[in-house]
Amino acid sequence: MTKKRIQIDTSINAPVTHVWDAYNTPEDIKMWNHASDDWECPSSENDLRVGGKFKNKMAAKDGSFSFDFEGTYTEVTPNKSISYVLGDERQADITFQEEAGKTNMKIVFDADDTHDAEMQRSGWQSILDNFRKHVESK
């Protein structure tokens, strides 16, 4: 059975090197990696290389729920693209393209079988929107 792929994207008013660093630096990740203001990312580990792993703790600020979002990198091309596989074998592919001083990002990921596809798209897009705001405010 083929997994449904979902695409999200954004355009960030910053050069690709700045965007790349903010997307991959644990201190930055903790600042933007949440879908809404009642969630946070209290910890982040990132070994950005093929075969390297990442793990980001996603937690409700009220302490009611948390989970680790983690995976293994399968492709890393600096300032261009990242691919990874999550623990449940879903894949995500991210591209970074600089154009006229802005960086266009596109993320395509396998939907999970548990949640509505639109809910997944909306959640991932909210996180990407937080990332854009974080980068543009730096």
Short mmCIF file of C-alpha atoms in Angstrom, two decimals, residues 12 14-32 44 46 48 73 76-82 94 96 98 103 105 131 134-135 138:
data_model
loop_
_atom_site.label_atom_id
_atom_site.label_comp_id
_atom_site.label_asym_id
_atom_site.label_seq_id
_atom_site.Cartn_x
_atom_site.Cartn_y
_atom_site.Cartn_z
CA ILE A 12 11.30 32.99 4.24
CA ALA A 14 16.36 35.31 4.68
CA PRO A 15 19.30 33.76 2.81
CA VAL A 16 19.46 29.97 2.65
CA THR A 17 22.53 29.71 4.91
CA HIS A 18 20.66 31.53 7.68
CA VAL A 19 17.55 29.36 7.17
CA TRP A 20 19.59 26.13 7.10
CA ASP A 21 21.38 26.97 10.35
CA ALA A 22 18.16 27.90 12.18
CA TYR A 23 16.45 24.71 10.97
CA ASN A 24 19.25 22.45 12.18
CA THR A 25 20.65 24.03 15.36
CA PRO A 26 19.13 22.53 18.55
CA GLU A 27 18.96 25.89 20.37
CA ASP A 28 16.97 27.34 17.47
CA ILE A 29 14.80 24.21 17.09
CA LYS A 30 13.64 24.57 20.70
CA MET A 31 12.44 28.11 19.88
CA TRP A 32 10.21 27.29 16.89
CA SER A 44 16.46 18.89 20.88
CA ASN A 46 20.55 16.75 16.13
CA LEU A 48 22.94 16.15 10.91
CA TYR A 73 18.78 11.08 8.22
CA VAL A 76 21.83 15.59 3.68
CA THR A 77 22.99 18.08 1.07
CA PRO A 78 23.99 21.29 2.90
CA ASN A 79 21.81 24.31 2.11
CA LYS A 80 19.85 22.23 -0.44
CA SER A 81 17.97 19.23 0.98
CA ILE A 82 17.38 16.84 3.85
CA ILE A 94 12.83 18.90 2.72
CA PHE A 96 15.69 24.69 0.48
CA GLU A 98 17.26 30.53 -2.44
CA THR A 103 14.50 30.98 0.79
CA MET A 105 11.20 25.64 1.69
CA PHE A 131 9.93 28.47 11.94
CA HIS A 134 11.54 32.68 14.17
CA VAL A 135 14.02 33.11 11.31
CA LYS A 138 16.44 36.95 14.24
#
